[in-house]
Short mmCIF file of C-alpha atoms (C1' of nucleotides) in Angstrom, two decimals:
data_model
loop_
_atom_site.label_atom_id
_atom_site.label_comp_id
_atom_site.label_asym_id
_atom_site.label_seq_id
_atom_site.Cartn_x
_atom_site.Cartn_y
_atom_site.Cartn_z
CA MET A 1 13.81 61.71 -40.13
CA ARG A 2 12.27 58.62 -41.65
CA PRO A 3 9.94 58.97 -44.61
CA GLU A 4 7.50 56.21 -43.57
CA ASN A 5 3.93 56.27 -42.31
CA ALA A 6 2.83 57.63 -38.99
CA LYS A 7 3.92 54.37 -37.41
CA THR A 8 7.64 54.41 -37.83
CA ARG A 9 8.83 50.88 -37.38
CA ARG A 10 12.20 49.40 -36.84
CA LYS A 11 13.29 46.47 -38.90
CA PRO A 12 12.40 43.30 -36.97
CA ARG A 13 15.31 42.00 -34.99
CA ALA A 14 17.34 39.25 -36.59
CA ASP A 15 17.29 37.05 -33.50
CA SER A 16 13.52 37.32 -33.32
CA LEU A 17 13.14 36.03 -36.85
CA ARG A 18 15.65 33.31 -36.24
CA ASN A 19 13.95 32.16 -33.07
CA ARG A 20 10.60 32.10 -34.76
CA GLU A 21 11.99 29.78 -37.42
CA ARG A 22 13.62 27.57 -34.83
CA LEU A 23 10.43 27.32 -32.84
CA LEU A 24 8.43 26.38 -35.89
CA GLU A 25 10.90 23.70 -36.83
CA ALA A 26 11.07 22.33 -33.30
CA ALA A 27 7.30 22.35 -33.00
CA THR A 28 6.95 20.41 -36.22
CA GLN A 29 9.20 17.72 -34.83
CA ILE A 30 7.70 17.61 -31.36
CA PHE A 31 4.10 17.68 -32.55
CA SER A 32 4.85 15.04 -35.16
CA ALA A 33 6.19 12.69 -32.53
CA GLY A 34 3.87 13.46 -29.65
CA GLY A 35 0.68 14.83 -31.11
CA PRO A 36 -0.66 18.33 -30.68
CA GLN A 37 -0.86 18.10 -26.91
CA ALA A 38 2.90 17.57 -26.52
CA SER A 39 4.75 19.69 -23.99
CA LEU A 40 5.42 23.25 -25.07
CA GLU A 41 8.41 23.38 -22.77
CA ALA A 42 9.83 20.51 -24.79
CA VAL A 43 9.34 22.57 -27.92
CA ALA A 44 11.20 25.50 -26.37
CA ARG A 45 14.01 23.19 -25.21
CA GLN A 46 14.29 21.61 -28.63
CA ALA A 47 14.44 25.05 -30.22
CA GLY A 48 17.04 26.17 -27.72
CA VAL A 49 15.07 29.18 -26.51
CA GLY A 50 13.35 30.10 -23.27
CA ILE A 51 9.74 29.27 -22.65
CA GLY A 52 8.97 32.98 -22.53
CA THR A 53 10.22 33.39 -26.07
CA LEU A 54 7.91 30.67 -27.25
CA TYR A 55 4.93 32.36 -25.65
CA ARG A 56 5.87 35.74 -27.08
CA HIS A 57 5.89 34.37 -30.59
CA PHE A 58 2.91 32.09 -30.16
CA PRO A 59 0.66 33.25 -27.32
CA THR A 60 -1.38 30.05 -27.30
CA ARG A 61 -0.83 26.43 -28.13
CA GLU A 62 -3.32 26.84 -30.93
CA ALA A 63 -1.38 29.73 -32.46
CA LEU A 64 1.75 27.62 -32.62
CA PHE A 65 -0.13 24.65 -33.90
CA GLU A 66 -1.83 26.70 -36.58
CA ALA A 67 1.48 28.10 -37.78
CA VAL A 68 2.92 24.60 -38.03
CA TYR A 69 -0.12 23.28 -39.82
CA ARG A 70 -0.27 26.18 -42.26
CA HIS A 71 3.32 25.52 -43.12
CA GLU A 72 2.65 21.85 -43.86
CA VAL A 73 -0.32 22.76 -46.00
CA ASP A 74 1.77 25.26 -47.91
CA LEU A 75 4.38 22.61 -48.58
CA LEU A 76 1.71 20.33 -50.02
CA GLY A 77 0.53 23.21 -52.17
CA GLU A 78 4.03 23.75 -53.51
CA LEU A 79 4.40 20.04 -54.18
CA ALA A 80 1.21 20.14 -56.24
CA GLU A 81 2.52 23.00 -58.35
CA GLN A 82 5.72 21.13 -58.90
CA LEU A 83 3.93 17.90 -59.84
CA ALA A 84 1.71 19.82 -62.23
CA ARG A 85 4.77 20.20 -64.43
CA GLU A 86 5.26 16.44 -64.77
CA ASP A 87 4.38 14.61 -67.94
CA ASP A 88 1.75 12.09 -66.87
CA PRO A 89 -1.15 13.94 -65.24
CA VAL A 90 -2.73 10.88 -63.67
CA GLU A 91 0.55 9.80 -62.14
CA ALA A 92 1.10 13.32 -60.86
CA LEU A 93 -2.26 13.19 -59.11
CA ARG A 94 -1.51 9.78 -57.69
CA LYS A 95 1.85 10.94 -56.37
CA TRP A 96 0.34 13.93 -54.65
CA LEU A 97 -2.29 11.82 -52.92
CA GLN A 98 0.36 9.35 -51.85
CA ALA A 99 2.47 12.18 -50.50
CA ASN A 100 -0.44 13.06 -48.26
CA VAL A 101 -0.63 9.53 -46.95
CA ARG A 102 3.11 9.47 -46.27
CA LEU A 103 3.02 12.84 -44.57
CA VAL A 104 0.38 11.66 -42.16
CA ALA A 105 2.08 8.30 -41.71
CA THR A 106 5.50 9.64 -40.77
CA LYS A 107 3.97 12.13 -38.41
CA LYS A 108 1.96 10.10 -36.02
CA GLY A 109 0.74 13.23 -34.30
CA MET A 110 -0.70 14.52 -37.53
CA ILE A 111 -3.74 12.31 -37.27
CA GLU A 112 -4.81 13.89 -34.02
CA ALA A 113 -3.73 17.19 -35.46
CA LEU A 114 -6.08 16.80 -38.39
CA GLN A 115 -8.87 16.08 -35.98
CA LEU A 116 -8.15 19.23 -34.04
CA VAL A 117 -8.25 21.21 -37.25
CA ALA A 118 -11.52 19.58 -38.24
CA HIS A 119 -13.18 21.00 -35.14
CA GLY A 120 -10.98 23.99 -34.37
CA SER A 121 -10.36 27.46 -35.78
CA SER A 122 -12.54 27.92 -38.84
CA ASP A 123 -10.03 30.38 -40.27
CA LEU A 124 -7.45 27.67 -40.45
CA LYS A 125 -10.04 25.20 -41.65
CA ALA A 126 -11.12 27.48 -44.46
CA TYR A 127 -7.54 28.25 -45.39
CA SER A 128 -6.38 24.66 -45.55
CA PHE A 129 -9.54 23.43 -47.19
CA GLU A 130 -9.17 26.00 -49.92
CA ARG A 131 -5.47 25.51 -50.34
CA LEU A 132 -5.74 21.73 -50.55
CA THR A 133 -8.79 21.87 -52.78
CA ASN A 134 -6.89 24.13 -55.13
CA SER A 135 -3.96 21.75 -55.16
CA ILE A 136 -6.19 18.86 -56.06
CA GLY A 137 -8.06 20.95 -58.58
CA LEU A 138 -4.84 21.86 -60.31
CA LEU A 139 -3.85 18.23 -60.77
CA LEU A 140 -7.37 17.03 -61.45
CA ASP A 141 -8.17 19.57 -64.14
CA ARG A 142 -5.03 18.73 -65.98
CA ALA A 143 -5.90 15.04 -66.02
CA VAL A 144 -9.46 15.81 -67.08
CA ALA A 145 -8.24 18.13 -69.83
CA ALA A 146 -5.99 15.35 -71.08
CA GLY A 147 -9.11 13.21 -71.35
CA GLU A 148 -7.70 10.59 -69.05
CA ILE A 149 -10.17 10.66 -66.19
CA ARG A 150 -13.84 11.28 -65.73
CA SER A 151 -14.95 14.83 -65.19
CA ASP A 152 -17.77 14.46 -62.70
CA VAL A 153 -15.75 14.25 -59.49
CA PRO A 154 -15.11 17.69 -58.02
CA PRO A 155 -11.89 18.33 -56.06
CA GLU A 156 -13.82 18.72 -52.81
CA ASP A 157 -15.13 15.17 -53.06
CA LEU A 158 -11.66 13.88 -53.66
CA LEU A 159 -10.35 15.78 -50.64
CA ARG A 160 -13.10 14.45 -48.43
CA THR A 161 -12.45 10.95 -49.66
CA LEU A 162 -8.81 11.37 -48.75
CA VAL A 163 -9.66 12.54 -45.27
CA GLY A 164 -12.14 9.71 -44.97
CA ILE A 165 -9.37 7.24 -45.78
CA PHE A 166 -7.28 8.73 -42.98
CA TYR A 167 -10.04 8.55 -40.44
CA SER A 168 -11.27 5.11 -41.20
CA GLN A 169 -7.88 3.50 -40.75
CA GLY A 170 -6.60 1.96 -37.55
CA THR A 171 -3.34 2.86 -35.90
CA THR A 172 -1.09 -0.02 -36.83
CA ASP A 173 0.30 -0.44 -40.26
CA TRP A 174 -2.42 1.46 -42.01
CA GLN A 175 -0.12 3.06 -44.52
CA PRO A 176 -0.14 0.19 -47.05
CA THR A 177 -3.91 0.00 -46.88
CA ALA A 178 -4.26 3.71 -47.35
CA LEU A 179 -1.88 3.70 -50.30
CA ARG A 180 -3.82 0.84 -51.85
CA LEU A 181 -7.11 2.65 -51.39
CA VAL A 182 -5.64 5.71 -53.05
CA ASP A 183 -4.53 3.53 -55.94
CA VAL A 184 -7.93 1.97 -56.29
CA PHE A 185 -9.57 5.33 -56.20
CA VAL A 186 -7.30 6.85 -58.79
CA ASP A 187 -7.78 3.85 -61.04
CA GLY A 188 -11.51 4.24 -60.55
CA LEU A 189 -11.27 7.81 -61.76
CA ARG A 190 -9.73 6.67 -65.03
CA LYS A 191 -11.93 6.50 -68.07
CA ARG A 192 -12.33 3.00 -69.40
CA MET B 1 -13.92 -24.60 4.04
CA ARG B 2 -15.01 -23.05 0.80
CA PRO B 3 -15.76 -25.28 -2.15
CA GLU B 4 -14.33 -22.98 -4.83
CA ASN B 5 -11.29 -23.16 -7.04
CA ALA B 6 -7.71 -22.82 -5.89
CA LYS B 7 -8.16 -19.06 -5.85
CA THR B 8 -10.67 -18.58 -3.09
CA ARG B 9 -12.09 -15.11 -3.54
CA ARG B 10 -14.07 -12.92 -1.29
CA LYS B 11 -17.18 -11.24 -2.50
CA PRO B 12 -16.20 -7.79 -3.80
CA ARG B 13 -16.72 -5.10 -1.25
CA ALA B 14 -19.93 -3.12 -1.52
CA ASP B 15 -18.20 0.24 -1.27
CA SER B 16 -15.87 -0.72 -4.07
CA LEU B 17 -18.74 -1.48 -6.39
CA ARG B 18 -20.54 1.67 -5.37
CA ASN B 19 -17.50 3.84 -5.96
CA ARG B 20 -16.93 2.32 -9.34
CA GLU B 21 -20.46 3.22 -10.34
CA ARG B 22 -20.07 6.73 -9.01
CA LEU B 23 -16.81 7.23 -10.87
CA LEU B 24 -18.32 6.02 -14.11
CA GLU B 25 -21.25 8.35 -13.75
CA ALA B 26 -19.07 11.29 -12.83
CA ALA B 27 -16.69 10.57 -15.68
CA THR B 28 -19.56 10.50 -18.15
CA GLN B 29 -20.58 13.97 -17.04
CA ILE B 30 -17.10 15.43 -16.88
CA PHE B 31 -15.96 13.96 -20.17
CA SER B 32 -19.18 15.02 -21.85
CA ALA B 33 -18.66 18.59 -20.81
CA GLY B 34 -14.93 18.87 -21.14
CA GLY B 35 -13.82 16.27 -23.62
CA PRO B 36 -11.66 13.25 -22.89
CA GLN B 37 -8.73 15.31 -21.65
CA ALA B 38 -10.71 16.77 -18.75
CA SER B 39 -9.15 16.71 -15.28
CA LEU B 40 -9.27 13.35 -13.56
CA GLU B 41 -9.15 15.05 -10.20
CA ALA B 42 -12.37 16.79 -11.20
CA VAL B 43 -13.88 13.38 -11.91
CA ALA B 44 -12.86 12.14 -8.47
CA ARG B 45 -14.24 15.28 -6.84
CA GLN B 46 -17.52 14.96 -8.71
CA ALA B 47 -17.78 11.33 -7.67
CA GLY B 48 -16.99 12.24 -4.07
CA VAL B 49 -14.03 9.86 -3.79
CA GLY B 50 -10.30 10.34 -3.41
CA ILE B 51 -8.02 10.53 -6.39
CA GLY B 52 -6.37 7.32 -5.27
CA THR B 53 -9.66 5.49 -5.54
CA LEU B 54 -10.08 6.65 -9.07
CA TYR B 55 -6.66 5.37 -10.03
CA ARG B 56 -7.23 2.04 -8.33
CA HIS B 57 -10.36 1.42 -10.34
CA PHE B 58 -9.04 2.87 -13.58
CA PRO B 59 -5.25 2.82 -13.69
CA THR B 60 -5.06 5.03 -16.75
CA ARG B 61 -7.11 7.75 -18.30
CA GLU B 62 -7.72 5.44 -21.21
CA ALA B 63 -9.12 2.71 -18.98
CA LEU B 64 -11.65 5.10 -17.53
CA PHE B 65 -12.50 6.48 -20.88
CA GLU B 66 -12.96 3.04 -22.34
CA ALA B 67 -15.32 2.05 -19.56
CA VAL B 68 -17.41 5.15 -20.12
CA TYR B 69 -17.48 4.63 -23.85
CA ARG B 70 -18.41 0.96 -23.57
CA HIS B 71 -21.28 1.96 -21.35
CA GLU B 72 -22.58 4.47 -23.88
CA VAL B 73 -22.30 1.91 -26.65
CA ASP B 74 -24.21 -0.59 -24.56
CA LEU B 75 -26.97 1.92 -23.99
CA LEU B 76 -27.27 2.44 -27.73
CA GLY B 77 -27.44 -1.31 -28.15
CA GLU B 78 -30.25 -1.55 -25.65
CA LEU B 79 -32.07 1.29 -27.35
CA ALA B 80 -31.88 -0.60 -30.63
CA GLU B 81 -33.41 -3.69 -29.08
CA GLN B 82 -36.17 -1.61 -27.62
CA LEU B 83 -36.86 0.17 -30.91
CA ALA B 84 -36.91 -3.16 -32.71
CA ARG B 85 -40.20 -3.79 -30.97
CA GLU B 86 -41.86 -0.71 -32.46
CA ASP B 87 -44.40 -0.95 -35.25
CA ASP B 88 -42.85 0.98 -38.10
CA PRO B 89 -39.43 -0.49 -38.91
CA VAL B 90 -38.20 2.45 -40.97
CA GLU B 91 -39.16 4.93 -38.29
CA ALA B 92 -37.42 2.78 -35.72
CA LEU B 93 -34.24 2.89 -37.76
CA ARG B 94 -34.54 6.64 -38.21
CA LYS B 95 -35.06 7.15 -34.50
CA TRP B 96 -32.00 5.14 -33.62
CA LEU B 97 -29.81 7.09 -36.01
CA GLN B 98 -31.19 10.34 -34.67
CA ALA B 99 -30.48 9.19 -31.14
CA ASN B 100 -26.86 8.82 -32.16
CA VAL B 101 -26.77 12.37 -33.44
CA ARG B 102 -28.34 13.68 -30.26
CA LEU B 103 -26.00 11.69 -28.08
CA VAL B 104 -23.00 13.23 -29.76
CA ALA B 105 -24.60 16.67 -29.83
CA THR B 106 -25.44 16.87 -26.13
CA LYS B 107 -22.02 15.61 -25.23
CA LYS B 108 -19.66 17.98 -26.86
CA GLY B 109 -16.72 15.95 -25.66
CA MET B 110 -18.02 12.90 -27.48
CA ILE B 111 -16.72 14.12 -30.81
CA GLU B 112 -13.16 14.18 -29.59
CA ALA B 113 -13.93 10.98 -27.77
CA LEU B 114 -14.95 9.25 -30.97
CA GLN B 115 -11.73 10.35 -32.53
CA LEU B 116 -9.75 8.86 -29.70
CA VAL B 117 -11.60 5.60 -30.15
CA ALA B 118 -10.97 5.65 -33.87
CA HIS B 119 -7.24 5.58 -33.25
CA GLY B 120 -7.04 4.00 -29.82
CA SER B 121 -7.44 0.55 -28.32
CA SER B 122 -8.43 -1.86 -31.04
CA ASP B 123 -10.23 -4.01 -28.48
CA LEU B 124 -12.60 -1.19 -27.80
CA LYS B 125 -12.82 -0.38 -31.46
CA ALA B 126 -13.71 -3.95 -32.35
CA TYR B 127 -16.21 -4.15 -29.52
CA SER B 128 -18.04 -0.96 -30.35
CA PHE B 129 -17.92 -1.57 -34.07
CA GLU B 130 -19.49 -4.96 -33.63
CA ARG B 131 -22.03 -3.83 -31.11
CA LEU B 132 -23.14 -0.85 -33.19
CA THR B 133 -23.14 -2.85 -36.40
CA ASN B 134 -25.36 -5.40 -34.75
CA SER B 135 -27.71 -2.71 -33.57
CA ILE B 136 -28.02 -1.29 -37.03
CA GLY B 137 -28.32 -4.75 -38.52
CA LEU B 138 -31.18 -5.55 -36.21
CA LEU B 139 -33.16 -2.52 -37.31
CA LEU B 140 -32.10 -2.73 -40.92
CA ASP B 141 -33.01 -6.37 -41.40
CA ARG B 142 -36.42 -5.80 -40.02
CA ALA B 143 -37.06 -2.96 -42.46
CA VAL B 144 -35.70 -5.03 -45.33
CA ALA B 145 -37.81 -8.01 -44.34
CA ALA B 146 -40.87 -5.75 -44.34
CA GLY B 147 -40.00 -4.88 -47.93
CA GLU B 148 -39.76 -1.20 -47.14
CA ILE B 149 -36.15 -0.49 -47.96
CA ARG B 150 -33.55 -1.68 -50.41
CA SER B 151 -31.50 -4.65 -49.41
CA ASP B 152 -28.09 -3.79 -50.86
CA VAL B 153 -26.76 -1.55 -48.10
CA PRO B 154 -24.95 -3.53 -45.41
CA PRO B 155 -25.02 -2.30 -41.80
CA GLU B 156 -21.30 -1.52 -41.89
CA ASP B 157 -21.80 1.01 -44.67
CA LEU B 158 -24.57 2.66 -42.76
CA LEU B 159 -22.41 2.87 -39.65
CA ARG B 160 -19.52 4.39 -41.56
CA THR B 161 -21.85 6.87 -43.16
CA LEU B 162 -23.07 7.87 -39.73
CA VAL B 163 -19.55 8.39 -38.48
CA GLY B 164 -18.74 10.28 -41.64
CA ILE B 165 -21.64 12.62 -40.95
CA PHE B 166 -20.22 13.30 -37.51
CA TYR B 167 -16.74 13.99 -38.76
CA SER B 168 -17.64 16.15 -41.69
CA GLN B 169 -19.61 18.62 -39.64
CA GLY B 170 -18.22 21.78 -38.12
CA THR B 171 -18.53 22.60 -34.45
CA THR B 172 -21.34 25.14 -34.38
CA ASP B 173 -24.93 24.18 -34.85
CA TRP B 174 -24.25 21.03 -36.78
CA GLN B 175 -27.05 19.06 -35.16
CA PRO B 176 -29.82 20.22 -37.52
CA THR B 177 -27.62 19.50 -40.51
CA ALA B 178 -26.75 16.06 -39.21
CA LEU B 179 -30.38 15.25 -38.51
CA ARG B 180 -31.33 16.38 -41.97
CA LEU B 181 -28.61 14.24 -43.55
CA VAL B 182 -29.85 11.26 -41.60
CA ASP B 183 -33.35 11.95 -42.86
CA VAL B 184 -32.20 12.21 -46.44
CA PHE B 185 -30.25 9.04 -46.12
CA VAL B 186 -33.08 7.06 -44.61
CA ASP B 187 -35.45 8.34 -47.28
CA GLY B 188 -32.89 7.30 -49.85
CA LEU B 189 -32.92 3.81 -48.45
CA ARG B 190 -36.66 3.54 -49.04
CA LYS B 191 -37.87 1.62 -52.02
CA ARG B 192 -39.72 3.82 -54.50
"C1'" DT C 1 29.27 54.75 -30.29
"C1'" DG C 2 25.65 55.58 -27.40
"C1'" DA C 3 20.48 55.41 -26.70
"C1'" DT C 4 16.58 52.78 -26.67
"C1'" DA C 5 13.06 49.84 -28.46
"C1'" DA C 6 12.54 45.18 -28.69
"C1'" DA C 7 13.41 40.56 -27.50
"C1'" DC C 8 15.32 37.28 -24.34
"C1'" DG C 9 15.32 33.80 -20.45
"C1'" DG C 10 13.62 31.63 -16.72
"C1'" DA C 11 11.83 32.01 -11.85
"C1'" DG C 12 7.58 31.38 -9.71
"C1'" DG C 13 2.68 30.40 -8.79
"C1'" DC C 14 -0.70 27.34 -9.91
"C1'" DA C 15 -2.90 23.03 -11.82
"C1'" DT C 16 -2.74 18.30 -12.89
"C1'" DC C 17 -0.71 13.81 -12.96
"C1'" DC C 18 0.17 9.60 -10.61
"C1'" DT C 19 2.28 6.85 -6.65
"C1'" DC C 20 2.57 5.34 -2.16
"C1'" DC C 21 1.21 4.03 2.25
"C1'" DG C 22 -1.04 4.58 6.80
"C1'" DT C 23 -5.88 4.22 8.03
"C1'" DA C 24 -10.55 2.52 7.73
"C1'" DT C 25 -13.94 -0.92 6.86
"C1'" DA C 26 -16.59 -4.78 4.85
"C1'" DA C 27 -16.55 -9.75 4.56
"C1'" DA C 28 -15.20 -13.99 6.63
"C1'" DT C 29 -14.73 -16.69 10.62
"C1'" DA C 30 -15.31 -18.31 15.25
"C1'" DT D 1 -21.77 -11.11 17.98
"C1'" DA D 2 -16.77 -10.27 18.23
"C1'" DT D 3 -12.52 -10.80 15.97
"C1'" DT D 4 -9.63 -11.21 12.15
"C1'" DT D 5 -7.95 -9.92 7.86
"C1'" DA D 6 -8.25 -8.97 3.03
"C1'" DT D 7 -9.47 -5.15 0.58
"C1'" DA D 8 -10.38 -0.49 -0.40
"C1'" DC D 9 -10.04 4.25 0.94
"C1'" DG D 10 -8.08 9.09 0.98
"C1'" DG D 11 -4.91 12.38 0.18
"C1'" DA D 12 -0.01 14.02 0.83
"C1'" DG D 13 3.77 14.73 -2.04
"C1'" DG D 14 7.10 14.76 -5.90
"C1'" DA D 15 7.22 15.55 -10.76
"C1'" DT D 16 5.85 17.93 -14.68
"C1'" DG D 17 3.50 21.32 -17.52
"C1'" DC D 18 1.13 25.82 -18.13
"C1'" DC D 19 1.59 30.66 -18.51
"C1'" DT D 20 2.93 35.39 -16.62
"C1'" DC D 21 5.97 38.77 -15.32
"C1'" DC D 22 10.01 41.34 -15.17
"C1'" DG D 23 15.01 42.22 -14.79
"C1'" DT D 24 18.63 41.61 -18.23
"C1'" DT D 25 20.49 41.51 -22.83
"C1'" DT D 26 20.97 42.96 -27.53
"C1'" DA D 27 20.08 44.55 -32.27
"C1'" DT D 28 18.93 48.63 -34.61
"C1'" DC D 29 19.28 53.46 -35.50
"C1'" DA D 30 21.17 57.99 -35.26
#
DNA sequence: TGATAAACGGAGGCATCCTCCGTATAAATA
DNA sequence: TATTTATACGGAGGATGCCTCCGTTTATCA
């Protein structure tokens, strides 16, 4: 006799959890290298599981992609919380923005991925928009509170500006330009 | 004896030209409906030619897509020249911008298409950027010369703003919003 | 240590990609 | 106009990817 609700449930199987992790990790790699339309069979191969297992965990390409993307967004959120404990608030903000640029730069597929998100599932869109806006807000408020930057730029505008920087850049060697633009923008936020 | 250069060339075959046209037209339809990753075999079917013919004319998906996109850009260029002959220069500018919105709206695939261009062949990017900038410049200069709008907004900025409006919108029912934003922006350009 | 719910792998059917080459045909030539 | 020949045509076919289905395996629970 088990004392739980009507729906008595077994503990999830250990191999299931493990495979899910492996798939997520493999998908991050494969999508990063090949964009979000990369072969799902390649993902399964990379993870060392059967294609059926992939589809059981993530019934559609979008489901897998969303899980990967959510994970990346969460990592950026954690980075923001970590940076919020640094001394110099303006530098913390700058570092976070630069981390975004580097993330996109090292993962060539991420650019296309971002575009899919921009016009895909609005759940995911809402989630990541909120999460990223909060991250920026955290760092921004601290810098504003310290009296170091102007207070009339809301986090949303900063996020959109960041995305704009990604979009407007070409494919080759855009990272230095993007980093410079971020620098300029952060400097522009500073009070004179 | 033919009086031409070392490379004596026949006139291109009529069927070849015709098929190229048909493929372009079919691709415009198919890509518009299904986005740039739509089936190429569907394009060939729609055009009423064999798949081999498609590949002979356009060796890669990108080549076909580029041709389609160039054609659309050229049409917008021609529209600008036509509008430049209208009476009211500000209205002409507004109409051209609205035509852009409608073009993208009726062709759902165009949004993804634009994104491909943004990170694809830089030839195509340069070509379309220049062509569209010129179109805007044509209409803008006329309105400036008539003293109706401010003179400190270069065509490039206007183009980027337009693209930004496309990107920032969600998938559903964004056309009214985009048209409104265009309106606001054009009104903002007016001298008080 | 069995019973069994849950997860696993991958074969198989279908779609698309792209290449290759025998056939057809439009332009050139006589 | 008839013949030649460069050029283009169509589509079969091999490779790959998508996704489903189901017989087999295995982790949990008693």
